[in-house]
Short mmCIF file of C-alpha atoms in Angstrom, two decimals:
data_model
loop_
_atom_site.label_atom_id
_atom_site.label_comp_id
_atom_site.label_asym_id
_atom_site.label_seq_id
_atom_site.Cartn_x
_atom_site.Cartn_y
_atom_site.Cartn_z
CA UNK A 1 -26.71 70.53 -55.45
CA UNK A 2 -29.56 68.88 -53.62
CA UNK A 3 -28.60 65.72 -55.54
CA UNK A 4 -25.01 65.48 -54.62
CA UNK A 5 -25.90 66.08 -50.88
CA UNK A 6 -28.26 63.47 -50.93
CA UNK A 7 -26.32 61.09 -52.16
CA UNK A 8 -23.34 61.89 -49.46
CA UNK A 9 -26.29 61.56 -47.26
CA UNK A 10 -27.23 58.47 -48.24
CA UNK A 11 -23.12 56.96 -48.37
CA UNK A 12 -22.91 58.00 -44.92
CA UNK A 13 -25.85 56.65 -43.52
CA UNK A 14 -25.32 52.87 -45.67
CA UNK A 15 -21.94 53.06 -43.97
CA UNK A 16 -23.48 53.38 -40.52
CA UNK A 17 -25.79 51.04 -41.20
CA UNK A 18 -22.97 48.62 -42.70
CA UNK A 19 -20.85 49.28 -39.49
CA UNK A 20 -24.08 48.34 -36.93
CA UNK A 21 -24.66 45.15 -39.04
CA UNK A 22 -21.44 43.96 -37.86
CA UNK A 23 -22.82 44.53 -34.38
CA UNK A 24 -20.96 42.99 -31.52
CA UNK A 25 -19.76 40.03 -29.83
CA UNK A 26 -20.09 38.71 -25.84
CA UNK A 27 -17.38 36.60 -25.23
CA UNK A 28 -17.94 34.09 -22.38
CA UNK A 29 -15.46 31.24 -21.31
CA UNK A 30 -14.58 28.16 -23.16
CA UNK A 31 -15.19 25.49 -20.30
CA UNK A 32 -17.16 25.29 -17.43
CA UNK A 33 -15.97 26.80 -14.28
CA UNK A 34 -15.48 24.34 -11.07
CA UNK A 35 -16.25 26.19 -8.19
CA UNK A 36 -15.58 25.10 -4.68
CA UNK A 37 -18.61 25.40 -2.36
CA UNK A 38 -18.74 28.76 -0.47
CA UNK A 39 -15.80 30.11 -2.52
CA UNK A 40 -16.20 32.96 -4.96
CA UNK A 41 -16.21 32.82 -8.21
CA UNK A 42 -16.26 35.20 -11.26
CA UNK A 43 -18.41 34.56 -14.10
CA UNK A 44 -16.73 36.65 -17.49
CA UNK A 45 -19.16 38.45 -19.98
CA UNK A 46 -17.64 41.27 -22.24
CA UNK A 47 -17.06 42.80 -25.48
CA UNK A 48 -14.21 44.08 -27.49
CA UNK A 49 -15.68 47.49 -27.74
CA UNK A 50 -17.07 49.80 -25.08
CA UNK A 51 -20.72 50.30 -25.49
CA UNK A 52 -22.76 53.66 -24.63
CA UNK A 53 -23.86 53.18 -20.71
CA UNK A 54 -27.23 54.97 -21.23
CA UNK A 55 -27.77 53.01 -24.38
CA UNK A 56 -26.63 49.70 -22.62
CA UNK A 57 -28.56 46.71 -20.43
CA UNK A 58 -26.90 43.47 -19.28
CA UNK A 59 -28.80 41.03 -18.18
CA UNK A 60 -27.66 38.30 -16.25
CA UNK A 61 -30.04 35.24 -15.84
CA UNK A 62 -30.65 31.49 -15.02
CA UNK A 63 -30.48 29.50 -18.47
CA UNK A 64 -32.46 26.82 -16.92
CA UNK A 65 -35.26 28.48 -15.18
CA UNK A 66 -35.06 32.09 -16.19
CA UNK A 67 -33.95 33.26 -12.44
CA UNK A 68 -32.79 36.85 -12.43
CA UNK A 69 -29.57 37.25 -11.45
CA UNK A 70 -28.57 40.82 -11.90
CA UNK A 71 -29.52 43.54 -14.01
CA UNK A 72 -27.66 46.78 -14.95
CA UNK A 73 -29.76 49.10 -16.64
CA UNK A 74 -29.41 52.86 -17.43
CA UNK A 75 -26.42 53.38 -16.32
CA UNK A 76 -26.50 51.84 -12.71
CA UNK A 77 -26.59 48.56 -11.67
CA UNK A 78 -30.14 47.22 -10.27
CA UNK A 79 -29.95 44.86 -6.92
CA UNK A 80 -34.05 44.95 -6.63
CA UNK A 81 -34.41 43.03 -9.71
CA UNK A 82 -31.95 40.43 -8.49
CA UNK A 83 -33.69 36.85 -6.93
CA UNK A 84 -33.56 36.81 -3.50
CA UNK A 85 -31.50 33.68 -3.97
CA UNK A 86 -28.48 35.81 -5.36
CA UNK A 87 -29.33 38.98 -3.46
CA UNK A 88 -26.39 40.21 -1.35
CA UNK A 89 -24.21 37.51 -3.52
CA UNK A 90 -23.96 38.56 -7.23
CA UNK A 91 -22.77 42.22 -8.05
CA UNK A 92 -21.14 43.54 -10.97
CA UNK A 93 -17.67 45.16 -11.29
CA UNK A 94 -18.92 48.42 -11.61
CA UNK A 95 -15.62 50.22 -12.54
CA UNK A 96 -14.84 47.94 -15.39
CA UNK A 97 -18.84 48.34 -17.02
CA UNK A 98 -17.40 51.43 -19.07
CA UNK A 99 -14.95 49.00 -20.21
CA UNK A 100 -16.97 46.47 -21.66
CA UNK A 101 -16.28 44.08 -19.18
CA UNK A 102 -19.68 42.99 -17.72
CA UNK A 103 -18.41 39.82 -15.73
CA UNK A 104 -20.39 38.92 -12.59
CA UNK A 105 -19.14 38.09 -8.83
CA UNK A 106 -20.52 35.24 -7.22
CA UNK A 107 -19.88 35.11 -3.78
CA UNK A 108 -20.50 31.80 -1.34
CA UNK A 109 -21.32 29.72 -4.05
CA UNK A 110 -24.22 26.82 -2.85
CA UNK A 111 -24.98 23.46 -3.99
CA UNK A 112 -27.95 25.19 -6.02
CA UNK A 113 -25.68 27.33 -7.96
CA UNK A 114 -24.84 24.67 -10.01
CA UNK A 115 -26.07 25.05 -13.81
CA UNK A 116 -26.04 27.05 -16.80
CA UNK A 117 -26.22 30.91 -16.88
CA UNK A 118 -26.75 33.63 -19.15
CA UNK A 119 -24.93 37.31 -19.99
CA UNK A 120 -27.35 39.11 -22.61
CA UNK A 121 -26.49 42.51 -23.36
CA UNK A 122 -28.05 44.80 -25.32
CA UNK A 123 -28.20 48.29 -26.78
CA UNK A 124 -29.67 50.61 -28.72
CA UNK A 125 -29.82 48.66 -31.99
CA UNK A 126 -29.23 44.83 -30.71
CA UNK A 127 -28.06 42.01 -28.46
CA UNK A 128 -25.46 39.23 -28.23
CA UNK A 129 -25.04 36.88 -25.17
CA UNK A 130 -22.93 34.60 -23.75
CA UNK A 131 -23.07 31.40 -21.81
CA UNK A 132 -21.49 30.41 -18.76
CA UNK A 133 -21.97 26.65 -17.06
CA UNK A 134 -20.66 26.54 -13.51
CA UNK A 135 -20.07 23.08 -12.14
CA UNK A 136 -19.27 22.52 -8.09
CA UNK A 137 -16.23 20.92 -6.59
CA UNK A 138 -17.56 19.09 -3.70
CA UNK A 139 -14.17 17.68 -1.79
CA UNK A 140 -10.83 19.20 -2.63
CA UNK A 141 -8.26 17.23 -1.08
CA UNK A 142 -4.70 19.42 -0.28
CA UNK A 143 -1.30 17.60 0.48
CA UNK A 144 2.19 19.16 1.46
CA UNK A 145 3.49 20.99 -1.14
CA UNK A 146 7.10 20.11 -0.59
CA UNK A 147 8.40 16.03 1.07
CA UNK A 148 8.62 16.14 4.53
CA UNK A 149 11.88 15.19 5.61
CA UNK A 150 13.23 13.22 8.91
CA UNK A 151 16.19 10.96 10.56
CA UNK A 152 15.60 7.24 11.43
CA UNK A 153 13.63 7.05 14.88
CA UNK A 154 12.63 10.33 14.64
CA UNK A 155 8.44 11.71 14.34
CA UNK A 156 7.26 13.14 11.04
CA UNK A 157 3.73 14.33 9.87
CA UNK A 158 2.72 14.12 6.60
CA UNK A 159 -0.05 16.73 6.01
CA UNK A 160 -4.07 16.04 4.15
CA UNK A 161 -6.21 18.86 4.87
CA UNK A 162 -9.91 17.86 3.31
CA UNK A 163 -12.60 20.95 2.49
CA UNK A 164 -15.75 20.20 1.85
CA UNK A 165 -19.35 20.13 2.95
CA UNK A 166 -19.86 16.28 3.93
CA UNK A 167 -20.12 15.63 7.17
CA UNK A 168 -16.86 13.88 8.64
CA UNK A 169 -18.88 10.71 9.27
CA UNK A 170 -19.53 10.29 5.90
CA UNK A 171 -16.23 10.65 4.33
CA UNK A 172 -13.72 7.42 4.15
CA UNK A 173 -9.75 8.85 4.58
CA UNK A 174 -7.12 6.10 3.67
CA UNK A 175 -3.54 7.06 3.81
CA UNK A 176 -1.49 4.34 1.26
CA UNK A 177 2.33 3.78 0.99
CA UNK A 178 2.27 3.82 -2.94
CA UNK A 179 4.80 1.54 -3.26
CA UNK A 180 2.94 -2.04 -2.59
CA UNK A 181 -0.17 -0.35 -1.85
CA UNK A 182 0.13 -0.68 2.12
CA UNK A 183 -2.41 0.12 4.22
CA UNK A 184 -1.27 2.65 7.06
CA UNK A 185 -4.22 4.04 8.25
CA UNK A 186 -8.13 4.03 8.09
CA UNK A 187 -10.62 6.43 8.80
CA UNK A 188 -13.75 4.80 8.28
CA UNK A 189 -18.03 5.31 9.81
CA UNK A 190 -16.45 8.06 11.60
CA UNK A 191 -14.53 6.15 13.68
CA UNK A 192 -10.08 5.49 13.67
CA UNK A 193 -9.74 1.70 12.20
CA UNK A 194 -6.47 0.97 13.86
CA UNK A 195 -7.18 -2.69 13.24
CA UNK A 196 -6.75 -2.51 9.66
CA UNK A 197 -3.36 -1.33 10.09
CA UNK A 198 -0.63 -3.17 7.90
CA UNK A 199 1.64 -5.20 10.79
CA UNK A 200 4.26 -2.65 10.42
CA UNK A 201 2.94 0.56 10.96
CA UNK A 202 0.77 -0.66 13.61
CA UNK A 203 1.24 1.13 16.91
CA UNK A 204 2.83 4.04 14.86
CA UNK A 205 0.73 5.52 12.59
CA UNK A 206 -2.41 7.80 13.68
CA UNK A 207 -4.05 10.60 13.38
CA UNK A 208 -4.86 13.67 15.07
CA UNK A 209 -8.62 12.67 16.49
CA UNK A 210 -9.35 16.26 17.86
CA UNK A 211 -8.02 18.40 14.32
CA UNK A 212 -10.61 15.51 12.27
CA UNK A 213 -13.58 17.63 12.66
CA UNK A 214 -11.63 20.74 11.11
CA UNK A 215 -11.32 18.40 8.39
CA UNK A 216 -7.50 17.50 9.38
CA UNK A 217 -6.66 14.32 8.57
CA UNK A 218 -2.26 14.78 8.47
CA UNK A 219 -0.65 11.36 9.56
CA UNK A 220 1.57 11.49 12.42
CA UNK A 221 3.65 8.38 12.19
CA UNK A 222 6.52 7.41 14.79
CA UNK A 223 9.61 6.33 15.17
CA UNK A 224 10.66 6.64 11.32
CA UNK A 225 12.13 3.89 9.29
CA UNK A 226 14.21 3.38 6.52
CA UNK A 227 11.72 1.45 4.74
CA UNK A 228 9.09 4.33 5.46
CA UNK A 229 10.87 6.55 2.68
CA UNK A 230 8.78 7.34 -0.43
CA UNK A 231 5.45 8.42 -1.54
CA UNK A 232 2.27 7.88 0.81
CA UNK A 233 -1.17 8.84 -0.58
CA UNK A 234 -4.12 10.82 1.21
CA UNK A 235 -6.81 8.89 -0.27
CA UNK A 236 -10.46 10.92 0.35
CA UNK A 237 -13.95 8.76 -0.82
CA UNK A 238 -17.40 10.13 -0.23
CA UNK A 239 -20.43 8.75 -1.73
CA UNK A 240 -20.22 11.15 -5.10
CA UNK A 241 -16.29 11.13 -5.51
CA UNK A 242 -12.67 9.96 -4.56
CA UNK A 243 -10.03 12.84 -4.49
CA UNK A 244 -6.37 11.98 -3.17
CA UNK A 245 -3.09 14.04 -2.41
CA UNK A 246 0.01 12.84 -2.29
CA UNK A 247 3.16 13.15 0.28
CA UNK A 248 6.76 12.51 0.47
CA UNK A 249 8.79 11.05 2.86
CA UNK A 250 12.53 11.82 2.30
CA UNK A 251 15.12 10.15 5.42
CA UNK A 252 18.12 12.34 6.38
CA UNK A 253 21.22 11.56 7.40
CA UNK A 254 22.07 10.35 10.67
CA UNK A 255 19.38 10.30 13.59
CA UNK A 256 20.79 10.89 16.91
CA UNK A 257 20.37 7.18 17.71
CA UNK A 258 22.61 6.63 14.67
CA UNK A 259 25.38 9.09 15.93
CA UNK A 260 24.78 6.60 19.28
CA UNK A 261 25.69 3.41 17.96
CA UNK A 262 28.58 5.10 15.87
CA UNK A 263 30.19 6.66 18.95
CA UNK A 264 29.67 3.39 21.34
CA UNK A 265 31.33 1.30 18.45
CA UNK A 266 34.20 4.02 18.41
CA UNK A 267 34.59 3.83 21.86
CA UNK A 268 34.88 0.47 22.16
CA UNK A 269 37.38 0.11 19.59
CA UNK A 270 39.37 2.59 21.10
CA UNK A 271 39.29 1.05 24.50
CA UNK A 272 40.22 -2.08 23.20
CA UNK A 273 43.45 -0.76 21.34
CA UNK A 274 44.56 2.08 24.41
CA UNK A 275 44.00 -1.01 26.72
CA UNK A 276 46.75 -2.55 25.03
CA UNK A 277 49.40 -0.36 25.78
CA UNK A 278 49.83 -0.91 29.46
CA UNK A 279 49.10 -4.70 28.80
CA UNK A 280 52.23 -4.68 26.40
CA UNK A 281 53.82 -2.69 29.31
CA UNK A 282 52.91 -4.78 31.91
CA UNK A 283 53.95 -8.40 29.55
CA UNK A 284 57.50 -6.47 29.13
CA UNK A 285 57.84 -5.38 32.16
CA UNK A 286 57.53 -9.51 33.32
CA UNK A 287 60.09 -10.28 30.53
CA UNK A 288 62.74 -8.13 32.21
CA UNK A 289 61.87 -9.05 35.93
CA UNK A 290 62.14 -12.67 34.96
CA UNK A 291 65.36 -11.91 33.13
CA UNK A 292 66.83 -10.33 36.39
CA UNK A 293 65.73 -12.40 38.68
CA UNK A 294 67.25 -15.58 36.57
CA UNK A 295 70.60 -13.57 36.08
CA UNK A 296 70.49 -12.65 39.93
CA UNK A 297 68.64 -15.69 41.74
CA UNK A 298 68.00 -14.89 45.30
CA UNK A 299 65.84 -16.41 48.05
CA UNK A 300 62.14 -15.91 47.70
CA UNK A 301 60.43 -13.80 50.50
CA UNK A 302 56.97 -12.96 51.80
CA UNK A 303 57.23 -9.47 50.51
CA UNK A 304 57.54 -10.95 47.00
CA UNK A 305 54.93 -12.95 46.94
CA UNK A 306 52.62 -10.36 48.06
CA UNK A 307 53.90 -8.31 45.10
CA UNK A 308 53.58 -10.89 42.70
CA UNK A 309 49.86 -11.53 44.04
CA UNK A 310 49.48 -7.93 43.33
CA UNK A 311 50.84 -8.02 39.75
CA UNK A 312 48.77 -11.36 39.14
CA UNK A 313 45.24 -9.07 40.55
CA UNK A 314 46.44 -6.45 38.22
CA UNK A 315 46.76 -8.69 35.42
CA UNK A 316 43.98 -10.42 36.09
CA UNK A 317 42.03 -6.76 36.18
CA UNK A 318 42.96 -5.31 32.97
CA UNK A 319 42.29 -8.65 30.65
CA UNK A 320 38.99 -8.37 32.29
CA UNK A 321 38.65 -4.95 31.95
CA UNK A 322 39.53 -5.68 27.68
CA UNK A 323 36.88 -8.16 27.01
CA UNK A 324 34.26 -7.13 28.99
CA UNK A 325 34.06 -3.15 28.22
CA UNK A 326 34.03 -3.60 24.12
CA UNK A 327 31.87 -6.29 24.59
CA UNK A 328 29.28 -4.21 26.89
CA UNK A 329 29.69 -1.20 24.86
CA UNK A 330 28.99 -3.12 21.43
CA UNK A 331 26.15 -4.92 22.97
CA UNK A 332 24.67 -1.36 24.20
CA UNK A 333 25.33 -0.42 20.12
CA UNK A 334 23.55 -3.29 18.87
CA UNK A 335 20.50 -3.34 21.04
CA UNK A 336 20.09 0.19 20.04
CA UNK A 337 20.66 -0.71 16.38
CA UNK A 338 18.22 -3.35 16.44
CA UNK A 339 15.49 -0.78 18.00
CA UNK A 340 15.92 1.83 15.24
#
C-alpha cells in the first residue's frame, strides 16, 4: 500500500515538475518604439499566464547601465527603488499586474531616454525577460489632412505645424510646389528669405512671423492662381534630420472676379443687341418720313429743320451710345481678367 502511494506520489510530483520546466514566456515588442520627445509612451512586458502576486517580482531596468526603473515586488509596486531620473515618470498599470500584463508608462519622455531597456520577471521557481529599445523622434512635421480648396483671386492657407525641441533658429522650413520643384518660400537662420522667392509667388506667399515661434509655419499665399493648383511640400531640415508634409491645393469654380467679367461681357452683349431695336426703329421710321415727304413735297420750314437737327443729335447719340458702352464694359472685363 505504501508502494502504490508512493509511486502516485512520485507521478504527481514529475508532472509538476514537468509542467514548471516549461516555465514561462515575457513577450516584449518586435521593433523599437519611436517616441516623440515629452510624449508618453508605453513600454509592453507580459505573459500568457497570470502569475501568483506574492510569488511575483518585475523588474524593470536600464540594459545599458543597469538604472532602476521600477520595481514591483510583493505584491505592490515600489517607487523608492525607482532612479530619480524616472521617479514621478515610470509607473506600472497596477490593475492589469494580476493579469500578467506588466507593461510600463513612461511619461515626458527626454532626450536621455533613448536606449535599450529591460522587463525581468520572476517567481517562485524562475525568470524570463524581455527587451524593449526605445528610439526618439526629434521633429515630426504635420500637414492638412484634407486639400485646401479656393476660387481664382481668392486667399488660401496651406497648414505645417512643426513639434519638436530645436530651437526655431536652427530649423530650415522650405515650402516646394512639387511639380517643377519651385521655390515659394524660405525660412532660413531664423530669419523670412523673401528674396529667394520664385518670380511668381513673390509678393504673395508668406508666412505667419508671430505663430513661427509656436512652431507654425502654414503658408498664407494670395491672390490664388490657376497655375497654383496641386501639391506643395512643407519641407522641415535640422542638423540631425529632414521631415516634410505635404498639402493640396484644389481651385473651385468661379471666384467672384470670374462671375465679374462674365456678367460685364453679358451686359455688354446685351446692350449692344437691345440698342438695336430703337436704331432699327429710328432707320424705319426715316424710310417712311422720306417716303411721305417725296409723295407729298412741300416747302421746307424752320420748324423742320430744327426737328431734323434733333433727329440727326439723336442719331448721332445712340450710335455713340452702341460703340462706346460694349466697348467700356468689355475693356472693364478684360482689365479685370488680366488681373486674376
Amino acid at each position: 500500500m505504501m508502494k502504490s502511494k508512493m509511486r502516485v506520489f512520485c507521478w504527481f510530483l514529475s508532472l509538476f515538475c514537468a509542467i514548471r520546466t516549461e516555465g514561462f514566456a515575457v513577450r516584449g515588442p518586435a521593433m523599437p518604439l519611436v517616441v516623440q520627445l515629452g510624449a508618453s509612451v508605453t513600454l509592453p512586458c507580459s505573459v500568457d499566464t497570470p502569475l501568483p502576486l506574492l510569488e511575483l517580482e518585475v523588474q524593470w531596468m536600464r540594459e545599458d547601465s543597469g538604472t532602476p526603473v521600477h520595481l514591483f515586488q510583493e505584491g505592490e509596486s515600489r517607487p523608492e527603488s525607482q532612479s530619480p531620473a524616472y521617479s514621478g515618470r515610470a509607473q506600472f498599470f497596477s490593475e492589469e499586474i494580476s493579469k500578467g500584463n506588466f507593461s510600463l508608462l513612461l511619461r515626458n519622455v527626454t532626450t536621455e531616454d533613448k536606449g535599450l531597456y529591460k522587463c525581468v520577471v520572476h517567481d517562485k521557481y524562475e525568470s524570463s525577460e524581455t527587451k524593449v529599445k526605445i528610439d526618439i523622434e526629434w521633429l515630426v512635421v504635420t500637414g492638412a489632412d484634407v486639400p485646401a480648396f479656393a476660387y481664382a483671386g481668392d486667399d488660401v492657407v496651406l497648414n505645417c505645424s512643426v513639434d519638436t525641441h530645436v530651437p526655431v533658429k536652427e530649423l530650415e522650413v522650405e515650402w516646394i510646389k512639387t511639380n517643377g520643384e519651385i521655390l515659394v518660400l524660405l525660412f532660413s537662420e531664423g530669419e523670412n528669405r523673401p528674396e529667394s522667392q520664385q518670380e511668381r509667388f513673390r509678393g504673395r506667399a508668406e508666412f505667419f512671423s508671430e505663430e513661427i515661434p509656436k512652431g507654425n509655419f502654414s503658408l498664407k499665399l494670395r491672390d490664388v492662381k490657376s497655375e497654383d493648383r496641386g501639391e506643395f511640400m512643407c519641407k522641415v531640415h535640422t542638423d540631425r534630420e529632414s521631415v516634410n508634409a505635404t498639402a493640396w491645393l484644389q481651385e473651385q469654380g468661379f471666384s467672384t472676379l470670374h462671375l465679374c467679367v462674365l456678367g460685364l461681357t453679358i451686359a455688354a452683349a446685351a446692350f449692344a443687341v437691345i440698342s438695336c431695336i430703337p436704331a432699327l426703329w429710328y432707320i424705319n421710321k426715316e424710310r417712311q418720313e422720306k417716303i411721305k415727304e417725296e409723295s407729298c413735297p412741300s416747302r421746307g420750314s424752320v420748324t423742320d429743320e430744327d426737328d431734323e437737327d434733333g433727329k440727326n443729335n439723336r442719331a448721332v447719340l445712340l450710335y455713340c451710345l452702341q460703340v462706346s458702352v460694349p466697348c467700356i464694359l468689355m475693356s472693364i472685363a478684360f482689365a479685370i481678367w488680366g488681373y486674376i
